[in-house]
Tab-separated table of C-alpha atoms in Angstrom:
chain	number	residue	atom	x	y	z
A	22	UNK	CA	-68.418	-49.701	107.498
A	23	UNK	CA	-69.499	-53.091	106.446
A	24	UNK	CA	-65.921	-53.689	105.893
A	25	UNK	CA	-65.545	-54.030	109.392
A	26	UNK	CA	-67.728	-57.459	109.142
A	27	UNK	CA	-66.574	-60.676	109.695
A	28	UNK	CA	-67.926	-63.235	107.308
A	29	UNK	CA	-70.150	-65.938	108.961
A	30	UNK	CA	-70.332	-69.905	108.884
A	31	UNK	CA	-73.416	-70.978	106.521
A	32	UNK	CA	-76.215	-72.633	108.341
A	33	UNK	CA	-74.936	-76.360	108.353
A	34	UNK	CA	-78.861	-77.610	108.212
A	35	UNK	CA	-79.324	-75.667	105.377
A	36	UNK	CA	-76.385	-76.501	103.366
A	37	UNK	CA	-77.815	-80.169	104.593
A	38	UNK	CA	-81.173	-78.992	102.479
A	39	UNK	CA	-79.549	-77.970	99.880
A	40	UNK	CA	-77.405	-80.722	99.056
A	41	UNK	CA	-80.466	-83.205	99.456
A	42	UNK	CA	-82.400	-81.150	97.060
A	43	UNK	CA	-79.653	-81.746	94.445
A	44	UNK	CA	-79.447	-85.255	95.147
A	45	UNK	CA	-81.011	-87.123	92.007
A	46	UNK	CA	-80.978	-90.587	93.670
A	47	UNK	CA	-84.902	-91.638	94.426
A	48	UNK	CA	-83.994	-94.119	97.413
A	49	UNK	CA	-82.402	-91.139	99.740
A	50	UNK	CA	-83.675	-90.180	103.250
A	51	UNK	CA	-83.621	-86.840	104.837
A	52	UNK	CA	-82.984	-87.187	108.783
A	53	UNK	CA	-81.737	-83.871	108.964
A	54	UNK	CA	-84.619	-81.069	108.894
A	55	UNK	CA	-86.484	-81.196	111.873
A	56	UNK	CA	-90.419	-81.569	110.778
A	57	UNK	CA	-92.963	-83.729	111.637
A	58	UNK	CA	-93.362	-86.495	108.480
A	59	UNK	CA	-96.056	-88.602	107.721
A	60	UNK	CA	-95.758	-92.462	106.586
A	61	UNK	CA	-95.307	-90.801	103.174
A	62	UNK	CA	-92.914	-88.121	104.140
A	63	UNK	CA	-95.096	-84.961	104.004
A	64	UNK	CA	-95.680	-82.291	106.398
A	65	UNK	CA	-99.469	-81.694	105.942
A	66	UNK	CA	-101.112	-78.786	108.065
A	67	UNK	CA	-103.504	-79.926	110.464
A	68	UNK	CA	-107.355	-80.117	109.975
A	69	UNK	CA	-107.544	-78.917	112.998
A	70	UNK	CA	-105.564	-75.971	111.864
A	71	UNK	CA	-107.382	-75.589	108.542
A	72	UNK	CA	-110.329	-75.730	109.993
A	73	UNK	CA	-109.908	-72.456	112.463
A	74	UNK	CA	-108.039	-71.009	109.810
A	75	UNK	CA	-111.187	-71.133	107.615
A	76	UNK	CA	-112.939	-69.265	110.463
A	77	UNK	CA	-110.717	-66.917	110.883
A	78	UNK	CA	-110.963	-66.144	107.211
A	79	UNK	CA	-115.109	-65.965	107.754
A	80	UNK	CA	-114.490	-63.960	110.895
A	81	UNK	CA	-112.227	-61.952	111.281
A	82	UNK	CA	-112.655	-57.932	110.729
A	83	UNK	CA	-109.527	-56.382	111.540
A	84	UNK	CA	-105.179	-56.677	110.860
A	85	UNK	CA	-105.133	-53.673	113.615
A	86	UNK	CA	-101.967	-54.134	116.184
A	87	UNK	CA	-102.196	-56.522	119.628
A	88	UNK	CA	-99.667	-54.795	121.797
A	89	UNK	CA	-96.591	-56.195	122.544
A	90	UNK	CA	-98.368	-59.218	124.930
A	91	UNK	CA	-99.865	-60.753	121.480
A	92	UNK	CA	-103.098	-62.534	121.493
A	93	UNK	CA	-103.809	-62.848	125.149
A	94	UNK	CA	-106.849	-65.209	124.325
A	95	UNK	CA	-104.124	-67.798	123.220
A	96	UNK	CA	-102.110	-67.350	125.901
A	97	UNK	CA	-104.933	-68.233	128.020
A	98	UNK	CA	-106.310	-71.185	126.395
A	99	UNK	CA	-102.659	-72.806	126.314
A	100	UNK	CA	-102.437	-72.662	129.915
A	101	UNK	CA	-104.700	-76.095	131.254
A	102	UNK	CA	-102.756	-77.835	129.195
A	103	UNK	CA	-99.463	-76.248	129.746
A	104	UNK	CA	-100.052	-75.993	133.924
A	105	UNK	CA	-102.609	-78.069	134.532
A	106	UNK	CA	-106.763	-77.669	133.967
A	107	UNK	CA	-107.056	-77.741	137.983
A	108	UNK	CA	-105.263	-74.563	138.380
A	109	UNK	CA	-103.727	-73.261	135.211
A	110	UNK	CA	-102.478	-69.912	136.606
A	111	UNK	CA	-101.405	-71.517	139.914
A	112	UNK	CA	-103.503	-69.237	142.293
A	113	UNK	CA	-102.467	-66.328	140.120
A	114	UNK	CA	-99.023	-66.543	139.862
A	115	UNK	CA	-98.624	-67.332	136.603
A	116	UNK	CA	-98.786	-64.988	133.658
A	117	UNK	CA	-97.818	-65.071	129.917
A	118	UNK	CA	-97.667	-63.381	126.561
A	119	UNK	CA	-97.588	-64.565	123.210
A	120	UNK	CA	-93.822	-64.790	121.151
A	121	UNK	CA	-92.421	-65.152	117.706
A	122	UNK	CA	-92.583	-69.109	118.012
A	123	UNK	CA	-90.141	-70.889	120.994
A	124	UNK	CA	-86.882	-69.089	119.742
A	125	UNK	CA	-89.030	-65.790	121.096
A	126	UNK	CA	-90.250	-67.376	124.129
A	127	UNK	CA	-86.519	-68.433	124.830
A	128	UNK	CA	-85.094	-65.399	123.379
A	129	UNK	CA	-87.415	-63.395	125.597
A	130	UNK	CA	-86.722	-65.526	128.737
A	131	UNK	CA	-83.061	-65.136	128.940
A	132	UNK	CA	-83.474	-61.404	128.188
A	133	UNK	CA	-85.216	-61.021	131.009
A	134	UNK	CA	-83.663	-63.043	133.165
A	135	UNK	CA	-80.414	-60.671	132.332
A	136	UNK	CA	-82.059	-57.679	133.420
A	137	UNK	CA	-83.084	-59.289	136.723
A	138	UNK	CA	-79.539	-60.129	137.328
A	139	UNK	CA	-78.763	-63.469	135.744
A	140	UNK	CA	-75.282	-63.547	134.529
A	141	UNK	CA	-74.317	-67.004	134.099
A	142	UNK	CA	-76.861	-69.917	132.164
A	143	UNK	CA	-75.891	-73.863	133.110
A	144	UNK	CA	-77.281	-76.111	130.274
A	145	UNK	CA	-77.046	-79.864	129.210
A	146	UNK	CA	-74.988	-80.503	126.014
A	147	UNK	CA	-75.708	-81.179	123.524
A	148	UNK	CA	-78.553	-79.051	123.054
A	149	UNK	CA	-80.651	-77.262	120.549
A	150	UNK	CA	-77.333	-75.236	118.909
A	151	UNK	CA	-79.743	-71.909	119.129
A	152	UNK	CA	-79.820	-72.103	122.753
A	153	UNK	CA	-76.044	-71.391	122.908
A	154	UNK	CA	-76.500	-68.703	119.818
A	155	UNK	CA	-79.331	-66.584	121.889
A	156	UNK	CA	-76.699	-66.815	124.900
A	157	UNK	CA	-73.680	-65.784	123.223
A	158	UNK	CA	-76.109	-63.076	121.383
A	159	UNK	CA	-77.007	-61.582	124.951
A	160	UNK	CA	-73.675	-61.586	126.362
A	161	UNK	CA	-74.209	-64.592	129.020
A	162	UNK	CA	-71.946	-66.675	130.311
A	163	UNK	CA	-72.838	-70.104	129.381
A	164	UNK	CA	-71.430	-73.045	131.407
A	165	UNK	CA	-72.042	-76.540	130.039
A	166	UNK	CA	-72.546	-79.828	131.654
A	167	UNK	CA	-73.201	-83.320	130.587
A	168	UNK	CA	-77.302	-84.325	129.260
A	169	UNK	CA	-76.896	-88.152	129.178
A	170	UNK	CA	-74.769	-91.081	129.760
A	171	UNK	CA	-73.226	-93.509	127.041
A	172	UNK	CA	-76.161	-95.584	128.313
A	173	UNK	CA	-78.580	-93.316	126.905
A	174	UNK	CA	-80.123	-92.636	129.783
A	175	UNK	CA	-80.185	-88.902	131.200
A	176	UNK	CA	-77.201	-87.787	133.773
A	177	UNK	CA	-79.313	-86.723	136.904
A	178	UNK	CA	-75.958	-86.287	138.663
A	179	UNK	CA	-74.685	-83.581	136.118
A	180	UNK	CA	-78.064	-81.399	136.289
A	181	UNK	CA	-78.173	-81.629	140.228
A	182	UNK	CA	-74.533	-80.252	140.408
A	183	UNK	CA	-75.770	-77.172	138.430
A	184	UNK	CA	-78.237	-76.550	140.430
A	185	UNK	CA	-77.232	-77.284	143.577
A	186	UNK	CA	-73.731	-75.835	143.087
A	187	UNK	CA	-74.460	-72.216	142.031
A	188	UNK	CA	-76.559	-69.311	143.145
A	189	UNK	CA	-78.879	-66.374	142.808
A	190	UNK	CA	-76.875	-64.899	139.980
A	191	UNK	CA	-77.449	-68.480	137.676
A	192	UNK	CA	-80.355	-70.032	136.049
A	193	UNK	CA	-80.485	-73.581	134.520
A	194	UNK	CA	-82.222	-74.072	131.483
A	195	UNK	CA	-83.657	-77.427	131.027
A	196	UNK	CA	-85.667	-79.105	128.561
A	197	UNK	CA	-89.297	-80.080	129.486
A	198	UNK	CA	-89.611	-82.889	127.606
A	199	UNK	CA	-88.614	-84.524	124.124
A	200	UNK	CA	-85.422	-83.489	124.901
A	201	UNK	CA	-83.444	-81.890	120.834
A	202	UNK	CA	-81.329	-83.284	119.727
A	203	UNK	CA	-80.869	-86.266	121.602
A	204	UNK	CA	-84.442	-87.636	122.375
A	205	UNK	CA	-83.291	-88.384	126.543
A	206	UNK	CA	-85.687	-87.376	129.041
A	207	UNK	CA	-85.332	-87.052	132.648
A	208	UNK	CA	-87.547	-89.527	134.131
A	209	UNK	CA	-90.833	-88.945	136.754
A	210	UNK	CA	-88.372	-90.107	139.290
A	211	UNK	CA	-85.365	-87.858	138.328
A	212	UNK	CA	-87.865	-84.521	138.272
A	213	UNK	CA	-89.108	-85.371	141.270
A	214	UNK	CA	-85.274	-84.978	142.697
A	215	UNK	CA	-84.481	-82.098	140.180
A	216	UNK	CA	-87.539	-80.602	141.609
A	217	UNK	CA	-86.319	-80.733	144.865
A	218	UNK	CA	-82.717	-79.589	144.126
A	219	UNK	CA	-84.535	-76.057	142.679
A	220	UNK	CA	-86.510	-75.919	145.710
A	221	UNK	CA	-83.254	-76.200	148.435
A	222	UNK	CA	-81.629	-73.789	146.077
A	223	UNK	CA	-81.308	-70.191	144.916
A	224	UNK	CA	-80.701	-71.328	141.419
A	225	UNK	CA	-83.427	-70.089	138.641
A	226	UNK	CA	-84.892	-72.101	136.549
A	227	UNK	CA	-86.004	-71.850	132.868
A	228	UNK	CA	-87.917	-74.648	131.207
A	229	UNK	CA	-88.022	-74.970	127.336
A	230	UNK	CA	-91.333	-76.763	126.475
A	231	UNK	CA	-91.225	-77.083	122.624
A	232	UNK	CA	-92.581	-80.383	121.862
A	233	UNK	CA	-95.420	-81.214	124.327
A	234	UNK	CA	-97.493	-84.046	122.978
A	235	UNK	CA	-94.965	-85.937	120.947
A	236	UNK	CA	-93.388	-88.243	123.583
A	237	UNK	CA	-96.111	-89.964	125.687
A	238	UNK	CA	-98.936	-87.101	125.806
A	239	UNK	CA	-99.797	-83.883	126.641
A	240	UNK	CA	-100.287	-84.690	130.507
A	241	UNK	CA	-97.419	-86.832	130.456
A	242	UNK	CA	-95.259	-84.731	128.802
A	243	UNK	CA	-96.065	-81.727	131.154
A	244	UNK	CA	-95.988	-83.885	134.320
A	245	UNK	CA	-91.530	-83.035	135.058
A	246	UNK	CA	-92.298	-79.504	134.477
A	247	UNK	CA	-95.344	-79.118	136.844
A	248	UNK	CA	-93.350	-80.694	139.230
A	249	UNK	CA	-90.624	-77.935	139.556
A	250	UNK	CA	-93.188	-74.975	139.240
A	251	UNK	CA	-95.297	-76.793	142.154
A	252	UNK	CA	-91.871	-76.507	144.273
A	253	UNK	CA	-90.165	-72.726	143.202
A	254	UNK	CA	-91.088	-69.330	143.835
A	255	UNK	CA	-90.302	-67.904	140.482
A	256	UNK	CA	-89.961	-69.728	137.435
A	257	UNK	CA	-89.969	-69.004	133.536
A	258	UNK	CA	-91.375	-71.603	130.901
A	259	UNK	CA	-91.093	-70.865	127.151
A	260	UNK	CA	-93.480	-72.635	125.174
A	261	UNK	CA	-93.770	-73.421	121.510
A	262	UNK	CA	-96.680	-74.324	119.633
A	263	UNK	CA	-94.774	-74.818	116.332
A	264	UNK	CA	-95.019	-78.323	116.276
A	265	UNK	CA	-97.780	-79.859	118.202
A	266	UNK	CA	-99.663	-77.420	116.367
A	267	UNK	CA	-97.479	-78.182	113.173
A	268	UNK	CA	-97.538	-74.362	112.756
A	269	UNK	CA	-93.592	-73.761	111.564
A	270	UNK	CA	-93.542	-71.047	109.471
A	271	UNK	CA	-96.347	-69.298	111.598
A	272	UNK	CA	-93.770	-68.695	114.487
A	273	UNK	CA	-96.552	-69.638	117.159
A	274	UNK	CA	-95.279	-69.751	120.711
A	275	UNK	CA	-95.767	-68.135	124.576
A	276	UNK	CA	-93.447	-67.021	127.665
A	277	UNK	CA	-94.536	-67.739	131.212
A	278	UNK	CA	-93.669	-66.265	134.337
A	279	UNK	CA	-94.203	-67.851	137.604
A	280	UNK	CA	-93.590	-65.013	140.344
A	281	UNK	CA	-94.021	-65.493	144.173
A	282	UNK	CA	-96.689	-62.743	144.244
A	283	UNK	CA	-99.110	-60.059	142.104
A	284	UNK	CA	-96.718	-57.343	142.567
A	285	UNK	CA	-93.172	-58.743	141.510
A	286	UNK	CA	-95.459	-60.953	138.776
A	287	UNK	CA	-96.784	-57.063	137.625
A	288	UNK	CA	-93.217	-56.272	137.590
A	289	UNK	CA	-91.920	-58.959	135.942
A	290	UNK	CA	-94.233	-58.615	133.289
A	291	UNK	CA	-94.037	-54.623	132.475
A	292	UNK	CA	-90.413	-55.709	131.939
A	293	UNK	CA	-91.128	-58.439	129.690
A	294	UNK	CA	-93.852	-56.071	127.457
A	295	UNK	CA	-90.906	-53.870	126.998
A	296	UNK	CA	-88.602	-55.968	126.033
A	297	UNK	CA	-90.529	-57.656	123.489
A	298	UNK	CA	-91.872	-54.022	122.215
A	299	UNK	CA	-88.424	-53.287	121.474
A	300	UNK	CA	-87.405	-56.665	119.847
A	301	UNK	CA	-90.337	-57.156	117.655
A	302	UNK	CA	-92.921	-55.016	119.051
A	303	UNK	CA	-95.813	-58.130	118.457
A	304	UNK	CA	-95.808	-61.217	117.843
A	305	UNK	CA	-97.148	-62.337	114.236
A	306	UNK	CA	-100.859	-62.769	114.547
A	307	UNK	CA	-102.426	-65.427	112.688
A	308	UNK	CA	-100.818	-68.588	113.808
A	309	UNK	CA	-101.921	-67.550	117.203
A	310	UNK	CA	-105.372	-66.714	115.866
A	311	UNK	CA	-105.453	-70.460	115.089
A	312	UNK	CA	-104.597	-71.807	118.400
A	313	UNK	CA	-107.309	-69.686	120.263
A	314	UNK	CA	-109.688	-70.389	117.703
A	315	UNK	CA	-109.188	-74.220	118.098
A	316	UNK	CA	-108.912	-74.383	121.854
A	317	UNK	CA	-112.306	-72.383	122.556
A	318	UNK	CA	-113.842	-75.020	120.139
A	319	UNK	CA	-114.429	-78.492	121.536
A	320	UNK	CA	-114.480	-79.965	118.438
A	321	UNK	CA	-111.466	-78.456	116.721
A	322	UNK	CA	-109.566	-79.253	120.188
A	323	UNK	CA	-111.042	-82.789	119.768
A	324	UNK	CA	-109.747	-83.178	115.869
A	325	UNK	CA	-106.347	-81.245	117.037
A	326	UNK	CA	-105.756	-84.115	119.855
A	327	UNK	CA	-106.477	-87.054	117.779
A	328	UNK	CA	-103.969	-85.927	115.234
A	329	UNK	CA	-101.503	-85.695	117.995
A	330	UNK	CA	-102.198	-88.729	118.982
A	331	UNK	CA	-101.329	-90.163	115.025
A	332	UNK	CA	-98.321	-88.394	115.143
A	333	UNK	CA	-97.139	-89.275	118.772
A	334	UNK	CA	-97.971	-93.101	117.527
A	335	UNK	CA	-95.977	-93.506	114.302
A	336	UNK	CA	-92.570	-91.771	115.795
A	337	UNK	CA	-93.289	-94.402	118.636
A	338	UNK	CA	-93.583	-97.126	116.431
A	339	UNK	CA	-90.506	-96.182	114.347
A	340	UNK	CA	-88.675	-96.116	117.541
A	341	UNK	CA	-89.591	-99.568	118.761
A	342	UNK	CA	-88.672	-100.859	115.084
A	343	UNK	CA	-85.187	-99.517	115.620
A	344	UNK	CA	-84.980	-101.048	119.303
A	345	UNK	CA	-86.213	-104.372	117.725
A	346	UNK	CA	-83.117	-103.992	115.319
A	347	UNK	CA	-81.230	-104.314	118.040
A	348	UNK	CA	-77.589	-103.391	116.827
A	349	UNK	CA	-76.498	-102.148	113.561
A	350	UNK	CA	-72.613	-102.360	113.467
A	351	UNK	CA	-71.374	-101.534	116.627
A	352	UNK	CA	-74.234	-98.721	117.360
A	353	UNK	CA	-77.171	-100.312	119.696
A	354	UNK	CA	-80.067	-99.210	118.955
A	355	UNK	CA	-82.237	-100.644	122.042
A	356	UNK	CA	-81.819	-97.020	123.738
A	357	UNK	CA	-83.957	-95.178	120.793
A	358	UNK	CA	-86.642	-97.329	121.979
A	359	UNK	CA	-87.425	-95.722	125.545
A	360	UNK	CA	-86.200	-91.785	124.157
A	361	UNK	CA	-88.943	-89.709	123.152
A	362	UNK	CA	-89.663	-87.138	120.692
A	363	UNK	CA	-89.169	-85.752	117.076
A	364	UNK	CA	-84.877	-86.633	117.878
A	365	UNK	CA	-82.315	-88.980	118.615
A	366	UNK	CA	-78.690	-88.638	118.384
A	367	UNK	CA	-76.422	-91.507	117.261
A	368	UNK	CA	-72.833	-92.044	118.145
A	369	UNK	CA	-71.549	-91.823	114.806
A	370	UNK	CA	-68.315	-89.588	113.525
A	371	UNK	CA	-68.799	-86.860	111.020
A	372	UNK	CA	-66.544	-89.208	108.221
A	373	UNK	CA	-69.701	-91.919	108.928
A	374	UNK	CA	-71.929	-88.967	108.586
A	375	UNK	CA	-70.371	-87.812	105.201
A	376	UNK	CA	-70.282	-91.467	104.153
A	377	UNK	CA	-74.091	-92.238	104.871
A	378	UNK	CA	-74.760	-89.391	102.849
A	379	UNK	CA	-72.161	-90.154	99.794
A	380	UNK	CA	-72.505	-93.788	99.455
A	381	UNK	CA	-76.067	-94.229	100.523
A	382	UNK	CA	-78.249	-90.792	100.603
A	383	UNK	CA	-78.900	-90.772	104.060
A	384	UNK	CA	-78.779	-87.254	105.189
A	385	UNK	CA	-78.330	-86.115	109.441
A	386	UNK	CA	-76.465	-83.637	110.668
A	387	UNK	CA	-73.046	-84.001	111.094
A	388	UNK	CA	-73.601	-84.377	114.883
A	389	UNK	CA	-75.430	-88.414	114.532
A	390	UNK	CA	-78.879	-86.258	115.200
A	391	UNK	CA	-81.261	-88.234	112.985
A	392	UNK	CA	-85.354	-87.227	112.808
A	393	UNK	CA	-86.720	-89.821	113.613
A	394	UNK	CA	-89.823	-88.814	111.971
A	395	UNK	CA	-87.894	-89.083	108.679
A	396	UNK	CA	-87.703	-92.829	108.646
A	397	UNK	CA	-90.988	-95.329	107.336
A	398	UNK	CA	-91.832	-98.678	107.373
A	399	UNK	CA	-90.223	-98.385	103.689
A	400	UNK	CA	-87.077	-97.192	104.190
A	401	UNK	CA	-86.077	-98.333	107.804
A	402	UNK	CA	-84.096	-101.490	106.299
A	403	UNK	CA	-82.672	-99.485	104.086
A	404	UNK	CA	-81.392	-96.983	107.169
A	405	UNK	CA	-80.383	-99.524	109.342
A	406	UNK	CA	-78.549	-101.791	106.794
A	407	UNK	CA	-76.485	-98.865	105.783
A	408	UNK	CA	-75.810	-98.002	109.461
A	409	UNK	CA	-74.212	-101.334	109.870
A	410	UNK	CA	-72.136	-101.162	106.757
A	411	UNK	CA	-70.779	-97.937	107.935
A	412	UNK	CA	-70.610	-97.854	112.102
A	413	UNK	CA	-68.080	-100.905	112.062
C-alpha cells in the first residue's frame, strides 16, 4: 500500500534549522524561525507563565478529559480582550472553544465553514504558507489576491474586490493584525471600509488573530477586527495564544463564532464540538490551564502585560533602527518602520537569499521573510551591511 505514496517536499524552515545548527561561524543570525527573541536571542517562558504554571502544579487534582470544547474557563477569560471588556460576547452572540494552538482554531474554522457551504476561500498573498496547506487539505478552492503594494503599504483595493465581488458560497480570510509574513497591516481607516464592504455583502468572513499584542497593543491590535464583527451577522475569529503568551510548544489557542442569534449560534457550535471530537477529540490541557490561571489573577495578568509590553517595545525599536538605515543597496528600508509584528518580508531573490546565508550567515527564508525579532542592537550593522553588499 504505502507504495502508492508520493514522496513529500521537506519542510523548507526546517531544513533552514538545520543548516544553521551546523553552521560553526559565531557571528551568524537566524531570521528564519519564527519566535519571539530577547536582546540576547533567547526565547525565555514568561513569569507570568511560570508563575500559573507553579499553581497549577500546587493545584491541580485531576488529568481527567475536558470534552471536545477544551477549557471553557480560558475561553472565557480571552474574550475582553479579544472582543472588547464592554461586551465580550456581543449580547450573546459570540461563543468559543478552546483548539490545538491557531493552526486548530484555523483548521477548525475552515472545516466548518465547508460544512455550512463555503466552497471557495479569497486570501491575500503572501500569507502564512499553512493557510494554503489547511485549504488544499480540505478540498477548498483557494483564490488569491494581492496583500500589499511595492510601497509597502496594504492593497485595500485588492481585499474590497474579494469581498465585494463574490457571494454566499465564499469567505475571505484576513489577518487581524501583525500581518505573517510580511508585517503590513490594514490601517483604522482601511477596516473601517473593509468593514463596510462585509456588511453590503454576502461574503463570510474569517479573521486570523495570532499575534495580538505585538504591534501597537492589545486594544490596538484588536480595534480592525472589532470593527467587522460590530458590522456582520456571522463571523468566525481564530485566535492563538502561542505567542503573546509565548506558549509554542503548548499549542494554546481558541475558535469564535459570531452567529446572528442563540439558535443558529447553538447550531453552529454542536457542529464545531463534532468536528473537533473527531479531529483531536480535546485540545491539550495545560497551556490552556495557564492562560485561565493568569487571567483570573490580577497580578499574573498585570506581570503577563508588562512583558508584552517589553516585547512589543524592542521589535519596535529594531524596526525604527532599520527605517533610520534608510536604504541598504537598492532595498529601502523606511517601510519596516510603520509594519508591525514578529515579520517583515524583503524584496530580495532566493540567489540573495542563498548568498546572505553562504557568504555572511544570515539565515531567512527563501521568500525575503526575515524575524525581525532575530536582529539586536549587536548584530543590526552587521545585517544591514551585508544587505547592501548583496541587494545591488
Amino acid at each position: 500500500m504505502l507504495e502508492r505514496l508520493s514522496p513529500q517536499a521537506p519542510d523548507a524552515l526546517l531544513a533552514l534549522i538545520r543548516l544553521y545548527a551546523a553552521d560553526p561561524r559565531a557571528d551568524k543570525i537566524d531570521l528564519g524561525v519564527g519566535v519571539y527573541r530577547t536582546e540576547d536571542g533567547a526565547t525565555p517562558v514568561f513569569a507570568a507563565v511560570k508563575a500559573a504554571e507553579q499553581v497549577l502544579v500546587d493545584t491541580q487534582d485531576s488529568k481527567s478529559y475536558l470534552g471536545p470544547e477544551g477549557d471553557m474557563g480560558m475561553v472565557t477569560a480571552l474574550m475582553p480582550y479579544v472582543f472588547g471588556a464592554g461586551d465580550p460576547s456581543m449580547g450573546g452572540r459570540i461563543q468559543g472553544m478552546q483548539t490545538p494552538g491557531g493552526t486548530g482554531a484555523v483548521r477548525l474554522a475552515l472545516a466548518l465553514a465547508q460544512k455550512a457551504g463555503i466552497t471557495r476561500v479569497c486570501m491575500g498573498v503572501p500569507s502564512w504558507p499553512n493557510h494554503a496547506q489547511i485549504l488544499a487539505d480540505l478540498g477548498l478552492e483557494l483564490v488569491t489576491f494581492p496583500h500589499a503594494r511595492h510601497d509597502g503599504t496594504a492593497d485595500l483595493d485588492a481585499v474590497l474586490d474579494a469581498i465585494e465581488q463574490n457571494g454566499p458560497d465564499t469567505a475571505v480570510l484576513i489577518h487581524g493584525c501583525c500581518h505573517n509574513p510580511t508585517g503590513i497591516d490594514y490601517t483604522p481607516e482601511d477596516w473601517d471600509v473593509i468593514a463596510d464592504a462585509f456588511a453590503s455583502s454576502s461574503t463570510f468572513p474569517i479573521i486570523d488573530t495570532a499575534y495580538q499584542g505585538l504591534g501597537h497593543g492589545m486594544e490596538e491590535d484588536a480595534a480592525g477586527m472589532r470593527k467587522v464583527l460590530a458590522k456582520v451577522p456571522e463571523a468566525f475569529v481564530a485566535y492563538s495564544c502561542d505567542k503573546n503568551f509565548g506558549q509554542y510548544r503548548d499549542r494554546v489557542g481558541a475558535f469564535y463564532i459570531l452567529g446572528q442569534d442563540q439558535a443558529s449560534l447553538d447550531t453552529a457550535f454542536s457542529n464545531a464540538n463534532a468536528l473537533a471530537r473527531a479531529a483531536w477529540s480535546m485540545p491539550p490541557d495545560h497551556g490552556g490551564a495557564v492562560v485561565r490561571i493568569i487571567l483570573n489573577d490580577a497580578g499574573m495578568t498585570a506581570q503577563w502585560l508588562a512583558e508584552l509590553d517589553d516585547m512589543r517595545a524592542r521589535m519596535r525599536g529594531v524596526r525604527d533602527a532599520l527605517a533610520s538605515a534608510g536604504t541598504a543597496g537598492r532595498i529601502d528600508l523606511t517601510p519596516l518602520g510603520s509594519q508591525n509584528g514578529l515579520f517583515a518580508t524583503l524584496p530580495v531573490t532566493k540567489e540573495e537569499v542563498a548568498q546572505l546565508r553562504e557568504d555572511h550567515a544570515i539565515y531567512m527564508a527563501a521568500s525575503g521573510r526575515i524575524n525581525i525579532a532575530g536582529l539586536t542592537n549587536a548584530n543590526l550593522p552587521k545585517f544591514i551591511a551585508a544587505l547592501a553588499a548583496v541587494a545591488q
